[in-house]
DNA sequence: ATAAAACAGTTGTTATAACAACATAGGGAG
DNA sequence: CTCCCTATGTTGTTATAACAACTGTTTTAT
């Protein structure tokens, strides 16, 4: 395994490669390879290990009762998945995780991470801190999404999201990291209806739009 | 301060009162009292301390640009608030926190919790673990809410929520912890429209309902 | 340079939910 | 018991968004 690579992941950042190596031993991490479209975790599973993507990528998907699959997220190299469930092992997965391509995953038992290592492996603290930070950040992302989708109208949702972006980027003029379809999915609305609403807002002089570039008027 | 009480809070659970006492010293916790309606944290603030409610309760509210205030949550004795923001101190608060009544709050600096205590105060580990578990649980709650509100129709949202309750409670027949208004708020729909939809589903033989008691038919 | 694919905007129709206003039922308190 | 208050259900109207089908535009690949 490439410990330099591991030490640069979101979970291990701040550790040195040789520390990462020691930690993986101590944590009895196991590595596994998946073929494209292979399922890694099934909806309804209970899990106690988080997954760290070493190469390739995995899809977090919502397969509903009628067989419709919608993709919620894509996790690439250096990112982790299922960490929330692994922190609360009693909860069943609401999602399915599959390999988007040929993928190598490193599984880490969160229980072991949390238990203070008897070998006085001091890096656990760092790992736990990283985990907490990641969890908190995810939390904020989820809260924000709920926030921006709490308005009933498309316009309300757009204004909520765009105002936040303006504040965040510290300017009335800014770019957003979504195309139209992605923004519509994020806000939970129909793309064409959203497009129409953006057009109306433009005509009313509320905003200026060009592709992913926006400007909020007074 | 009552250390027995503190040791029983969500954050300190699993510690002994005498440990809690040592930890509070070590963490330089500060206690503060608020009058009813006094603001504790303002929207837009950046914070590095989480709040532990010792007595009374606080409201987490969303005050929008037009002055409408909607209450997102109420945090009572033994519960914590602003912990997510305190874990990511660069993020501005999306909400305002006010005292719902006369309230005592203990403020704890998360940075200090995360830094390993030089006094080899071993209880930090416990605290951090509790914090991580709380964060993960909150995460799951938020994810679930997004899940249940991702359907476009009222019926879809109801089925998503009710099916989940049935699975969670391991029975087609179960009670939910909401009244109609609360459920409507949770699902982000109009109460009367939801009531109508429940009636229709009842007539179609999909469900049986009596107050907060539900039964899902095959 | 051209074809193909992805992206974005437009329009008309239809389905659906919000909203408002009211009706009814339940559950205390006296 | 009956009055009151709250929770819940009902209905009709209106506003709004979804949906489908299409056009035009930009990007990418060859």
Short mmCIF file of C-alpha atoms (C1' of nucleotides) in Angstrom, two decimals:
data_model
loop_
_atom_site.label_atom_id
_atom_site.label_comp_id
_atom_site.label_asym_id
_atom_site.label_seq_id
_atom_site.Cartn_x
_atom_site.Cartn_y
_atom_site.Cartn_z
CA UNK A 1 0.00 0.00 0.00
CA UNK A 2 1.10 3.57 -0.66
CA UNK A 3 1.33 5.17 2.76
CA UNK A 4 2.27 8.53 1.34
CA UNK A 5 -1.03 8.52 -0.50
CA UNK A 6 -2.93 7.39 2.60
CA UNK A 7 -1.37 10.10 4.75
CA UNK A 8 -2.80 12.70 2.36
CA UNK A 9 -6.42 11.53 2.50
CA UNK A 10 -9.09 13.53 4.29
CA UNK A 11 -9.01 11.12 7.19
CA UNK A 12 -5.27 10.89 7.66
CA UNK A 13 -4.30 14.43 6.83
CA UNK A 14 -1.79 15.80 9.26
CA UNK A 15 -0.09 12.44 9.78
CA UNK A 16 3.22 11.37 8.36
CA UNK A 17 3.42 8.37 6.02
CA UNK A 18 5.25 6.28 8.59
CA UNK A 19 2.60 7.14 11.17
CA UNK A 20 -0.12 6.17 8.73
CA UNK A 21 1.56 2.85 8.27
CA UNK A 22 1.71 2.21 12.01
CA UNK A 23 -1.90 3.23 12.40
CA UNK A 24 -3.19 0.96 9.68
CA UNK A 25 -1.47 -1.98 11.33
CA UNK A 26 -2.80 -1.01 14.71
CA UNK A 27 -6.32 -0.63 13.32
CA UNK A 28 -6.19 -3.86 11.36
CA UNK A 29 -7.34 -2.07 8.26
CA UNK A 30 -8.33 -4.34 5.38
CA UNK A 31 -8.06 -3.52 1.74
CA UNK A 32 -10.43 -4.83 -0.89
CA UNK A 33 -10.88 -4.44 -4.61
CA UNK A 34 -14.23 -4.12 -6.38
CA UNK A 35 -15.23 -4.49 -10.01
CA UNK A 36 -17.35 -1.88 -11.77
CA UNK A 37 -21.00 -2.04 -10.65
CA UNK A 38 -20.20 -4.35 -7.76
CA UNK A 39 -22.13 -3.50 -4.61
CA UNK A 40 -20.04 -2.56 -1.60
CA UNK A 41 -22.77 -1.91 0.95
CA UNK A 42 -26.46 -2.72 0.60
CA UNK A 43 -29.33 -0.57 1.76
CA UNK A 44 -30.47 -1.94 5.13
CA UNK A 45 -26.99 -3.17 6.09
CA UNK A 46 -25.55 -2.28 9.44
CA UNK A 47 -21.92 -1.36 9.19
CA UNK A 48 -19.09 -0.67 11.60
CA UNK A 49 -16.39 0.11 9.08
CA UNK A 50 -15.97 3.24 7.07
CA UNK A 51 -14.56 3.04 3.58
CA UNK A 52 -11.59 5.04 2.32
CA UNK A 53 -11.39 5.10 -1.46
CA UNK A 54 -7.79 4.48 -2.56
CA UNK A 55 -8.43 4.43 -6.28
CA UNK A 56 -11.43 4.52 -8.57
CA UNK A 57 -14.69 5.84 -7.12
CA UNK A 58 -17.93 4.75 -5.54
CA UNK A 59 -21.51 5.89 -5.94
CA UNK A 60 -23.86 6.57 -3.07
CA UNK A 61 -27.28 5.77 -4.42
CA UNK A 62 -30.86 5.66 -3.39
CA UNK A 63 -32.58 2.63 -4.86
CA UNK A 64 -36.24 2.99 -4.10
CA UNK A 65 -38.88 0.30 -3.82
CA UNK A 66 -39.82 0.65 -7.46
CA UNK A 67 -36.29 0.08 -8.67
CA UNK A 68 -35.54 3.70 -9.51
CA UNK A 69 -31.95 4.48 -8.76
CA UNK A 70 -30.88 8.02 -8.08
CA UNK A 71 -27.32 8.95 -7.40
CA UNK A 72 -26.74 11.06 -4.34
CA UNK A 73 -22.99 11.40 -4.40
CA UNK A 74 -19.79 10.20 -5.92
CA UNK A 75 -16.80 9.56 -3.69
CA UNK A 76 -13.38 9.68 -5.27
CA UNK A 77 -9.82 8.83 -4.21
CA UNK A 78 -8.85 10.04 -0.76
CA UNK A 79 -12.47 10.53 0.29
CA UNK A 80 -14.41 8.40 2.75
CA UNK A 81 -17.93 6.96 2.81
CA UNK A 82 -20.29 5.31 5.31
CA UNK A 83 -18.44 7.01 8.16
CA UNK A 84 -21.67 8.28 9.69
CA UNK A 85 -23.21 4.84 9.82
CA UNK A 86 -19.99 3.36 11.12
CA UNK A 87 -20.14 5.85 14.00
CA UNK A 88 -23.68 4.75 14.87
CA UNK A 89 -23.50 1.04 14.06
CA UNK A 90 -27.06 0.37 15.15
CA UNK A 91 -28.52 2.35 12.25
CA UNK A 92 -29.36 0.68 8.98
CA UNK A 93 -28.06 2.15 5.75
CA UNK A 94 -30.56 4.28 3.83
CA UNK A 95 -28.42 4.04 0.74
CA UNK A 96 -26.54 1.56 -1.39
CA UNK A 97 -22.86 1.94 -2.21
CA UNK A 98 -21.50 0.56 -5.48
CA UNK A 99 -18.25 0.78 -7.39
CA UNK A 100 -18.52 3.26 -10.27
CA UNK A 101 -15.46 1.68 -11.83
CA UNK A 102 -12.73 -0.69 -10.72
CA UNK A 103 -12.09 0.54 -7.20
CA UNK A 104 -9.81 -0.13 -4.26
CA UNK A 105 -11.26 0.50 -0.82
CA UNK A 106 -9.60 0.48 2.56
CA UNK A 107 -11.99 -0.46 5.36
CA UNK A 108 -11.42 0.90 8.83
CA UNK A 109 -13.31 -0.11 11.93
CA UNK A 110 -14.53 3.01 13.66
CA UNK A 111 -14.90 1.20 16.98
CA UNK A 112 -11.17 0.50 16.88
CA UNK A 113 -10.40 4.08 15.96
CA UNK A 114 -12.40 5.30 18.91
CA UNK A 115 -11.02 2.90 21.46
CA UNK A 116 -7.76 4.29 22.72
CA UNK A 117 -5.04 2.12 21.35
CA UNK A 118 -3.27 0.02 23.96
CA UNK A 119 0.01 0.49 22.12
CA UNK A 120 -0.22 4.15 23.09
CA UNK A 121 -0.53 4.92 19.43
CA UNK A 122 -0.83 8.67 19.78
CA UNK A 123 -2.09 9.25 16.28
CA UNK A 124 -5.53 8.01 17.12
CA UNK A 125 -6.23 11.44 18.48
CA UNK A 126 -5.49 13.01 15.14
CA UNK A 127 -7.66 10.50 13.34
CA UNK A 128 -10.57 11.09 15.66
CA UNK A 129 -10.23 14.83 15.27
CA UNK A 130 -10.23 14.51 11.51
CA UNK A 131 -13.30 12.32 11.71
CA UNK A 132 -15.07 14.84 13.88
CA UNK A 133 -14.22 17.70 11.56
CA UNK A 134 -15.44 15.75 8.56
CA UNK A 135 -18.64 14.87 10.34
CA UNK A 136 -19.25 18.47 11.34
CA UNK A 137 -18.63 19.69 7.81
CA UNK A 138 -21.01 17.14 6.40
CA UNK A 139 -23.50 18.29 8.96
CA UNK A 140 -23.23 21.86 7.78
CA UNK A 141 -23.67 20.80 4.19
CA UNK A 142 -26.81 18.88 5.04
CA UNK A 143 -28.19 21.72 7.15
CA UNK A 144 -27.58 24.16 4.37
CA UNK A 145 -29.36 21.98 1.89
CA UNK A 146 -32.38 21.68 4.17
CA UNK A 147 -32.22 25.42 4.56
CA UNK A 148 -32.20 26.14 0.87
CA UNK A 149 -35.02 23.71 0.19
CA UNK A 150 -37.28 24.82 2.99
CA UNK A 151 -38.92 27.55 0.89
CA UNK A 152 -42.01 26.34 -0.93
CA UNK A 153 -41.49 28.20 -4.19
CA UNK A 154 -38.72 27.78 -6.73
CA UNK A 155 -37.97 31.48 -6.47
CA UNK A 156 -37.66 31.25 -2.70
CA UNK A 157 -35.21 28.40 -2.98
CA UNK A 158 -33.16 30.16 -5.61
CA UNK A 159 -32.98 33.33 -3.57
CA UNK A 160 -32.00 31.40 -0.47
CA UNK A 161 -29.21 29.62 -2.29
CA UNK A 162 -28.00 32.59 -4.30
CA UNK A 163 -28.03 34.98 -1.35
CA UNK A 164 -26.00 32.53 0.63
CA UNK A 165 -23.50 32.19 -2.19
CA UNK A 166 -23.22 35.97 -2.42
CA UNK A 167 -22.55 36.23 1.30
CA UNK A 168 -20.15 33.31 1.28
CA UNK A 169 -18.17 34.63 -1.63
CA UNK A 170 -18.35 38.17 -0.29
CA UNK A 171 -19.65 39.70 -3.49
CA UNK A 172 -22.89 40.32 -5.33
CA UNK A 173 -21.23 38.75 -8.34
CA UNK A 174 -20.13 35.15 -8.18
CA UNK A 175 -19.98 31.75 -9.84
CA UNK A 176 -21.77 28.68 -8.60
CA UNK A 177 -20.35 25.16 -8.73
CA UNK A 178 -23.40 23.65 -10.43
CA UNK A 179 -24.86 23.48 -13.88
CA UNK A 180 -28.63 23.90 -14.24
CA UNK A 181 -29.54 20.27 -13.78
CA UNK A 182 -27.33 19.93 -10.72
CA UNK A 183 -28.72 23.09 -9.18
CA UNK A 184 -32.26 21.89 -9.83
CA UNK A 185 -31.46 18.54 -8.19
CA UNK A 186 -29.85 20.27 -5.25
CA UNK A 187 -32.87 22.50 -4.75
CA UNK A 188 -35.27 19.67 -5.40
CA UNK A 189 -37.10 21.29 -8.33
CA UNK A 190 -37.64 20.67 -12.01
CA UNK A 191 -34.88 21.98 -14.22
CA UNK A 192 -37.06 23.58 -16.87
CA UNK A 193 -39.32 25.19 -14.30
CA UNK A 194 -36.25 26.57 -12.59
CA UNK A 195 -34.93 27.88 -15.88
CA UNK A 196 -38.22 29.65 -16.45
CA UNK A 197 -38.11 31.16 -12.98
CA UNK A 198 -34.56 32.39 -13.52
CA UNK A 199 -35.73 34.02 -16.73
CA UNK A 200 -38.55 35.75 -14.92
CA UNK A 201 -36.24 36.99 -12.18
CA UNK A 202 -33.90 38.30 -14.82
CA UNK A 203 -36.71 40.19 -16.55
CA UNK A 204 -37.80 41.63 -13.21
CA UNK A 205 -34.28 42.92 -12.69
CA UNK A 206 -33.63 40.87 -9.57
CA UNK A 207 -30.59 39.13 -10.94
CA UNK A 208 -28.24 38.93 -13.88
CA UNK A 209 -27.31 35.49 -15.11
CA UNK A 210 -24.90 34.05 -17.57
CA UNK A 211 -24.42 30.32 -17.32
CA UNK A 212 -23.03 29.69 -13.86
CA UNK A 213 -22.18 33.32 -13.29
CA UNK A 214 -24.66 35.32 -11.24
CA UNK A 215 -25.10 38.87 -10.10
CA UNK A 216 -27.64 39.86 -7.47
CA UNK A 217 -29.15 43.31 -7.92
CA UNK A 218 -30.16 45.53 -4.99
CA UNK B 1 -21.95 23.94 39.63
CA UNK B 2 -23.58 20.55 39.94
CA UNK B 3 -21.04 18.10 38.56
CA UNK B 4 -23.35 15.14 39.01
CA UNK B 5 -25.75 16.85 36.65
CA UNK B 6 -23.00 17.72 34.20
CA UNK B 7 -21.71 14.15 34.13
CA UNK B 8 -25.13 13.00 32.96
CA UNK B 9 -25.42 15.31 29.98
CA UNK B 10 -25.17 14.02 26.43
CA UNK B 11 -21.66 15.36 26.15
CA UNK B 12 -20.28 14.09 29.43
CA UNK B 13 -22.11 10.80 29.65
CA UNK B 14 -19.83 8.01 30.74
CA UNK B 15 -17.75 10.25 32.95
CA UNK B 16 -17.85 10.39 36.74
CA UNK B 17 -18.81 13.61 38.46
CA UNK B 18 -15.30 14.11 39.81
CA UNK B 19 -13.91 13.63 36.30
CA UNK B 20 -16.38 16.13 34.94
CA UNK B 21 -15.18 18.62 37.52
CA UNK B 22 -11.55 18.12 36.53
CA UNK B 23 -12.41 18.41 32.87
CA UNK B 24 -14.32 21.63 33.23
CA UNK B 25 -11.36 23.20 35.00
CA UNK B 26 -8.98 21.90 32.38
CA UNK B 27 -11.19 23.21 29.60
CA UNK B 28 -11.74 26.58 31.23
CA UNK B 29 -15.46 26.24 30.77
CA UNK B 30 -17.44 29.40 31.44
CA UNK B 31 -20.94 29.56 32.73
CA UNK B 32 -23.38 32.29 31.83
CA UNK B 33 -26.98 33.13 32.58
CA UNK B 34 -29.48 34.51 30.08
CA UNK B 35 -32.83 36.20 30.51
CA UNK B 36 -35.86 35.10 28.53
CA UNK B 37 -35.64 36.25 24.88
CA UNK B 38 -32.02 37.26 25.24
CA UNK B 39 -29.96 36.36 22.19
CA UNK B 40 -27.11 33.94 22.81
CA UNK B 41 -25.69 33.64 19.30
CA UNK B 42 -26.57 35.81 16.29
CA UNK B 43 -26.99 34.60 12.74
CA UNK B 44 -23.72 35.32 10.93
CA UNK B 45 -21.61 34.91 14.06
CA UNK B 46 -18.57 32.72 13.98
CA UNK B 47 -18.28 30.64 17.13
CA UNK B 48 -15.69 28.35 18.64
CA UNK B 49 -17.62 27.35 21.75
CA UNK B 50 -20.49 24.94 21.99
CA UNK B 51 -23.24 25.54 24.51
CA UNK B 52 -24.39 23.05 27.10
CA UNK B 53 -27.78 23.94 28.54
CA UNK B 54 -27.69 23.48 32.31
CA UNK B 55 -31.18 24.77 33.03
CA UNK B 56 -33.95 26.39 31.07
CA UNK B 57 -33.92 26.00 27.31
CA UNK B 58 -32.85 27.73 24.12
CA UNK B 59 -34.47 28.11 20.74
CA UNK B 60 -32.68 27.57 17.45
CA UNK B 61 -34.41 29.89 15.03
CA UNK B 62 -34.27 30.99 11.46
CA UNK B 63 -34.89 34.71 11.18
CA UNK B 64 -35.19 35.49 7.51
CA UNK B 65 -34.57 38.77 5.71
CA UNK B 66 -38.20 39.77 6.02
CA UNK B 67 -38.24 39.33 9.76
CA UNK B 68 -40.15 36.07 9.80
CA UNK B 69 -38.94 33.88 12.61
CA UNK B 70 -39.37 30.16 12.43
CA UNK B 71 -38.27 27.86 15.19
CA UNK B 72 -36.16 24.94 14.10
CA UNK B 73 -35.46 23.30 17.41
CA UNK B 74 -35.65 23.63 21.15
CA UNK B 75 -32.68 22.52 23.23
CA UNK B 76 -33.36 21.58 26.83
CA UNK B 77 -31.26 20.79 29.92
CA UNK B 78 -28.37 18.41 29.30
CA UNK B 79 -28.45 19.01 25.54
CA UNK B 80 -25.90 20.95 23.50
CA UNK B 81 -26.14 23.49 20.69
CA UNK B 82 -23.83 25.14 18.14
CA UNK B 83 -21.46 22.18 18.40
CA UNK B 84 -21.30 21.80 14.64
CA UNK B 85 -20.28 25.39 14.11
CA UNK B 86 -17.81 25.21 16.95
CA UNK B 87 -16.17 22.26 15.20
CA UNK B 88 -15.82 24.30 11.98
CA UNK B 89 -15.15 27.77 13.39
CA UNK B 90 -14.76 29.36 9.98
CA UNK B 91 -18.43 28.89 9.12
CA UNK B 92 -20.97 31.55 9.93
CA UNK B 93 -24.11 30.64 11.82
CA UNK B 94 -27.19 30.16 9.65
CA UNK B 95 -29.38 30.45 12.71
CA UNK B 96 -29.95 32.55 15.77
CA UNK B 97 -29.97 31.11 19.28
CA UNK B 98 -32.10 32.72 21.98
CA UNK B 99 -33.12 31.87 25.51
CA UNK B 100 -36.69 30.54 25.59
CA UNK B 101 -36.80 31.26 29.31
CA UNK B 102 -34.29 32.09 32.02
CA UNK B 103 -31.43 29.81 31.07
CA UNK B 104 -27.99 28.79 32.30
CA UNK B 105 -25.48 27.82 29.66
CA UNK B 106 -22.04 26.32 30.00
CA UNK B 107 -19.74 27.28 27.14
CA UNK B 108 -16.98 24.92 26.11
CA UNK B 109 -14.26 25.67 23.63
CA UNK B 110 -14.13 22.85 21.11
CA UNK B 111 -10.59 23.72 20.12
CA UNK B 112 -9.55 23.02 23.70
CA UNK B 113 -11.50 19.79 23.76
CA UNK B 114 -9.74 18.64 20.62
CA UNK B 115 -6.26 19.61 21.65
CA UNK B 116 -4.87 16.84 23.79
CA UNK B 117 -4.66 18.16 27.30
CA UNK B 118 -1.13 18.63 28.55
CA UNK B 119 -2.22 17.49 32.01
CA UNK B 120 -2.75 14.08 30.46
CA UNK B 121 -6.40 14.52 31.25
CA UNK B 122 -7.52 11.18 29.87
CA UNK B 123 -11.19 12.07 29.79
CA UNK B 124 -10.78 14.19 26.72
CA UNK B 125 -10.95 11.01 24.70
CA UNK B 126 -14.36 10.26 26.12
CA UNK B 127 -15.59 13.75 25.42
CA UNK B 128 -14.38 13.67 21.86
CA UNK B 129 -16.02 10.31 21.31
CA UNK B 130 -19.29 11.61 22.68
CA UNK B 131 -19.01 14.62 20.44
CA UNK B 132 -18.39 12.43 17.42
CA UNK B 133 -21.33 10.19 18.22
CA UNK B 134 -23.60 13.18 18.66
CA UNK B 135 -22.43 14.64 15.40
CA UNK B 136 -22.98 11.37 13.55
CA UNK B 137 -26.46 11.00 15.00
CA UNK B 138 -27.36 14.51 14.00
CA UNK B 139 -26.05 13.70 10.58
CA UNK B 140 -28.34 10.73 10.28
CA UNK B 141 -31.32 12.79 11.38
CA UNK B 142 -30.57 15.42 8.77
CA UNK B 143 -30.01 12.82 6.06
CA UNK B 144 -33.27 11.15 6.89
CA UNK B 145 -35.13 14.38 6.69
CA UNK B 146 -33.65 15.14 3.28
CA UNK B 147 -34.57 11.64 2.27
CA UNK B 148 -38.17 11.97 3.34
CA UNK B 149 -38.56 15.33 1.66
CA UNK B 150 -36.92 14.42 -1.62
CA UNK B 151 -40.14 13.11 -3.14
CA UNK B 152 -42.05 15.79 -5.03
CA UNK B 153 -45.55 14.78 -4.00
CA UNK B 154 -47.11 14.80 -0.56
CA UNK B 155 -48.00 11.16 -0.95
CA UNK B 156 -44.43 10.27 -1.85
CA UNK B 157 -43.13 12.03 1.25
CA UNK B 158 -45.70 10.40 3.49
CA UNK B 159 -44.92 6.95 2.11
CA UNK B 160 -41.20 7.54 2.51
CA UNK B 161 -41.60 8.58 6.12
CA UNK B 162 -44.22 6.02 7.07
CA UNK B 163 -42.39 3.13 5.41
CA UNK B 164 -39.28 4.07 7.28
CA UNK B 165 -41.17 4.19 10.57
CA UNK B 166 -42.65 0.77 9.86
CA UNK B 167 -39.21 -0.68 9.17
CA UNK B 168 -37.67 1.08 12.13
CA UNK B 169 -40.34 -0.08 14.53
CA UNK B 170 -40.40 -3.51 12.95
CA UNK B 171 -44.15 -3.58 12.42
CA UNK B 172 -46.76 -2.49 9.92
CA UNK B 173 -48.56 -0.90 12.84
CA UNK B 174 -46.91 1.89 14.76
CA UNK B 175 -47.19 5.30 16.37
CA UNK B 176 -45.37 8.37 15.16
CA UNK B 177 -43.92 11.04 17.46
CA UNK B 178 -45.62 13.94 15.66
CA UNK B 179 -49.03 15.50 15.49
CA UNK B 180 -50.33 16.56 12.10
CA UNK B 181 -48.83 20.04 12.13
CA UNK B 182 -45.45 18.76 13.23
CA UNK B 183 -45.46 16.04 10.61
CA UNK B 184 -46.41 18.56 7.93
CA UNK B 185 -43.56 20.84 9.04
CA UNK B 186 -41.13 17.95 9.06
CA UNK B 187 -42.13 16.92 5.55
CA UNK B 188 -42.26 20.50 4.36
CA UNK B 189 -45.89 20.46 3.22
CA UNK B 190 -49.15 22.18 4.08
CA UNK B 191 -51.00 20.56 6.94
CA UNK B 192 -54.45 20.63 5.40
CA UNK B 193 -53.19 19.34 2.08
CA UNK B 194 -51.45 16.54 3.94
CA UNK B 195 -54.60 15.76 5.84
CA UNK B 196 -56.48 15.50 2.57
CA UNK B 197 -53.83 13.21 1.13
CA UNK B 198 -53.96 10.95 4.18
CA UNK B 199 -57.72 10.75 3.72
CA UNK B 200 -57.31 9.76 0.11
CA UNK B 201 -54.75 7.10 0.97
CA UNK B 202 -57.11 5.76 3.61
CA UNK B 203 -59.96 5.55 1.09
CA UNK B 204 -57.70 3.79 -1.36
CA UNK B 205 -56.90 1.22 1.30
CA UNK B 206 -53.20 2.01 1.43
CA UNK B 207 -53.14 2.83 5.11
CA UNK B 208 -55.22 2.91 8.24
CA UNK B 209 -54.91 5.97 10.43
CA UNK B 210 -56.11 7.01 13.82
CA UNK B 211 -54.46 10.11 15.16
CA UNK B 212 -50.79 9.29 15.47
CA UNK B 213 -51.37 5.58 15.06
CA UNK B 214 -50.76 4.16 11.60
CA UNK B 215 -51.07 0.85 9.86
CA UNK B 216 -49.60 0.20 6.43
CA UNK B 217 -51.56 -2.21 4.28
CA UNK B 218 -49.90 -4.61 1.82
"C1'" DA C 1 -14.65 21.62 -39.61
"C1'" DT C 2 -18.40 18.94 -38.62
"C1'" DA C 3 -21.19 15.86 -36.12
"C1'" DA C 4 -22.84 14.52 -31.88
"C1'" DA C 5 -23.83 15.23 -27.30
"C1'" DA C 6 -24.69 17.95 -23.46
"C1'" DC C 7 -26.69 22.00 -21.76
"C1'" DA C 8 -29.98 25.69 -21.33
"C1'" DG C 9 -34.16 28.22 -22.38
"C1'" DT C 10 -39.24 28.38 -24.02
"C1'" DT C 11 -43.98 27.26 -24.18
"C1'" DG C 12 -48.41 25.08 -23.35
"C1'" DT C 13 -50.83 21.68 -20.70
"C1'" DT C 14 -51.82 19.24 -16.74
"C1'" DA C 15 -51.35 17.78 -12.14
"C1'" DT C 16 -50.74 19.09 -7.60
"C1'" DA C 17 -50.19 21.62 -3.63
"C1'" DA C 18 -50.94 25.93 -1.16
"C1'" DC C 19 -54.20 28.65 0.83
"C1'" DA C 20 -58.34 30.15 3.07
"C1'" DA C 21 -62.33 29.31 5.33
"C1'" DC C 22 -65.00 26.41 7.59
"C1'" DA C 23 -66.74 22.00 10.04
"C1'" DT C 24 -66.16 18.47 13.37
"C1'" DA C 25 -64.20 15.84 16.90
"C1'" DG C 26 -61.58 15.08 21.33
"C1'" DG C 27 -59.86 16.14 25.57
"C1'" DG C 28 -59.39 18.55 29.56
"C1'" DA C 29 -61.10 22.04 33.24
"C1'" DG C 30 -64.51 23.65 35.87
"C1'" DC D 1 -72.06 17.73 31.69
"C1'" DT D 2 -70.84 21.46 28.91
"C1'" DC D 3 -67.76 24.86 27.58
"C1'" DC D 4 -63.60 25.88 25.48
"C1'" DC D 5 -59.56 25.03 23.07
"C1'" DT D 6 -56.86 22.53 20.14
"C1'" DA D 7 -56.23 19.19 16.71
"C1'" DT D 8 -57.84 17.34 12.64
"C1'" DG D 9 -60.52 16.88 8.50
"C1'" DT D 10 -63.13 18.93 4.40
"C1'" DT D 11 -63.90 21.66 0.42
"C1'" DG D 12 -63.35 24.94 -3.32
"C1'" DT D 13 -60.27 28.20 -5.47
"C1'" DT D 14 -56.05 29.73 -6.97
"C1'" DA D 15 -51.25 29.72 -7.63
"C1'" DT D 16 -47.48 27.11 -8.83
"C1'" DA D 17 -44.64 23.59 -10.34
"C1'" DA D 18 -44.11 19.35 -12.94
"C1'" DC D 19 -43.98 17.49 -17.26
"C1'" DA D 20 -43.38 16.96 -22.15
"C1'" DA D 21 -41.85 18.47 -26.28
"C1'" DC D 22 -39.24 21.42 -28.64
"C1'" DT D 23 -35.53 25.06 -30.06
"C1'" DG D 24 -31.35 27.02 -29.88
"C1'" DT D 25 -26.60 27.15 -28.05
"C1'" DT D 26 -22.23 25.56 -26.35
"C1'" DT D 27 -18.84 22.05 -25.85
"C1'" DT D 28 -16.44 17.99 -27.12
"C1'" DA D 29 -14.67 14.57 -29.93
"C1'" DT D 30 -13.07 13.04 -34.24
#
